[in-house]
């Protein structure tokens, strides 16, 4: 039996990851704030079992509560996946202090606290962790101060945790997606005067000529969790259709 905690698994990349894991027979504890979307995921038939729980990862106590709930449900933990993320965009002088704090809480502090709470259980199973960074960690763009800083910090956190936990047989990696077609970018698209022109403008900058699908990121996450990547730790793997290489 293999058990994964997916924090932020109700929609987008997390939802696709839950599907891929359950299709392969992995049991999943899905922690999220979006209860209705989480219920939709839980209603899907799959070989792997699923338990969902409401956990707001902006709360400092929520990460440990999610790990405890996953262990309570399935009595072991092999994988922790963190896809929950917050992206606030605002001009520099208008960027709210609260937006900075909330972004850091969800995007950096929660992954750290999840790893801290899960370390002992993961050491028992020689398990693995995958965080979700972003190409925003590697390039600047206007208004994304907290988001870019949080994803850069997550990459550094990945390295430190990987070195810390290697001796206990636990691997830690991140994925860094580019433009992926999920609800995450809806606020960005709806803020554009001409959504279609904005989308065309972005995909023409992507060498592979399109946005990525959440399933494509999920496949990378599953690879990084599993035995095929047994000698890979401390890495942040960019999956962006070639955007950063162009
Ligand atoms: N979609 C993209 O283009 C893109 C690009 C780069 C990086 N990412 C990163 O990928 C990750 C997943 O994004 P996605 O595109 O699947 O977005 P999404 O909005 O579809 O999924 C995010 C999930 O996290 C949950 N979540 C958000 N805040 C939470 C909180 N406080 N507590 C618990 N759950 C919370 C949401 O309810 C949702 O289920 C994010 O970390 C994001 O930064 C996405």
Short mmCIF file of C-alpha atoms and ligand atoms in Angstrom, two decimals, residues 8 10-14 32-34 55-58 83-85 106 132-134 147 151 177-180 182-185, ligand 1:
data_model
loop_
_atom_site.label_atom_id
_atom_site.label_comp_id
_atom_site.label_asym_id
_atom_site.label_seq_id
_atom_site.Cartn_x
_atom_site.Cartn_y
_atom_site.Cartn_z
CA UNK A 8 -4.06 21.62 -2.83
CA UNK A 10 -8.98 19.92 -5.41
CA UNK A 11 -8.32 21.60 -8.78
CA UNK A 12 -5.67 22.05 -11.47
CA UNK A 13 -2.29 20.34 -11.19
CA UNK A 14 -3.13 18.88 -7.78
CA UNK A 32 -7.74 21.73 0.47
CA UNK A 33 -9.98 24.71 1.23
CA UNK A 34 -12.22 24.15 -1.78
CA UNK A 55 -7.32 22.48 5.75
CA UNK A 56 -6.50 26.15 5.16
CA UNK A 57 -2.74 26.05 4.74
CA UNK A 58 -2.50 29.77 5.51
CA UNK A 83 0.32 22.14 -5.10
CA UNK A 84 -1.57 24.74 -3.05
CA UNK A 85 -0.47 28.19 -4.10
CA UNK A 106 0.74 29.42 1.80
CA UNK A 132 5.31 23.15 -6.83
CA UNK A 133 7.52 26.10 -7.68
CA UNK A 134 7.16 28.20 -10.82
CA UNK A 147 4.80 35.19 -5.63
CA UNK A 151 8.72 30.41 -5.33
CA UNK A 177 5.67 24.94 -14.29
CA UNK A 178 5.37 27.66 -16.91
CA UNK A 179 1.92 28.52 -18.30
CA UNK A 180 -0.43 25.67 -17.41
CA UNK A 182 -5.79 25.61 -14.88
CA UNK A 183 -8.17 27.87 -12.90
CA UNK A 184 -5.06 29.43 -11.30
CA UNK A 185 -4.63 31.89 -14.16
N1 LIG B 1 -1.23 27.18 -13.60
C1 LIG B 1 -0.07 27.75 -13.87
O1 LIG B 1 0.13 28.35 -14.92
C2 LIG B 1 1.06 27.65 -12.87
C3 LIG B 1 2.32 28.08 -13.28
C4 LIG B 1 3.39 28.00 -12.39
C5 LIG B 1 3.19 27.48 -11.13
N2 LIG B 1 1.95 27.08 -10.75
C6 LIG B 1 1.82 26.56 -9.39
O2 LIG B 1 1.17 25.32 -9.41
C7 LIG B 1 0.48 25.11 -8.18
C8 LIG B 1 -0.90 24.57 -8.51
O3 LIG B 1 -1.56 25.56 -9.26
P1 LIG B 1 -2.74 25.20 -10.24
O4 LIG B 1 -2.41 25.83 -11.53
O5 LIG B 1 -3.06 23.76 -10.18
O6 LIG B 1 -3.86 26.10 -9.54
P2 LIG B 1 -5.30 25.78 -8.96
O7 LIG B 1 -5.83 27.09 -8.48
O8 LIG B 1 -6.10 25.01 -9.94
O9 LIG B 1 -4.99 24.82 -7.71
C9 LIG B 1 -4.54 25.29 -6.48
C10 LIG B 1 -5.22 24.46 -5.39
O10 LIG B 1 -4.70 24.89 -4.12
C11 LIG B 1 -5.81 25.11 -3.26
N3 LIG B 1 -5.45 26.12 -2.27
C12 LIG B 1 -5.19 27.44 -2.50
N4 LIG B 1 -4.96 28.07 -1.33
C13 LIG B 1 -5.07 27.12 -0.35
C14 LIG B 1 -4.95 27.16 1.06
N5 LIG B 1 -4.71 28.29 1.72
N6 LIG B 1 -5.11 26.01 1.75
C15 LIG B 1 -5.38 24.85 1.10
N7 LIG B 1 -5.52 24.76 -0.24
C16 LIG B 1 -5.37 25.88 -0.95
C17 LIG B 1 -6.95 25.57 -4.16
O11 LIG B 1 -8.20 25.43 -3.56
C18 LIG B 1 -6.74 24.65 -5.35
O12 LIG B 1 -7.37 23.41 -5.17
C19 LIG B 1 0.51 26.46 -7.44
O13 LIG B 1 1.47 26.38 -6.39
C20 LIG B 1 0.99 27.44 -8.49
O14 LIG B 1 1.75 28.48 -7.92
C21 LIG B 1 0.88 27.14 -11.59
#
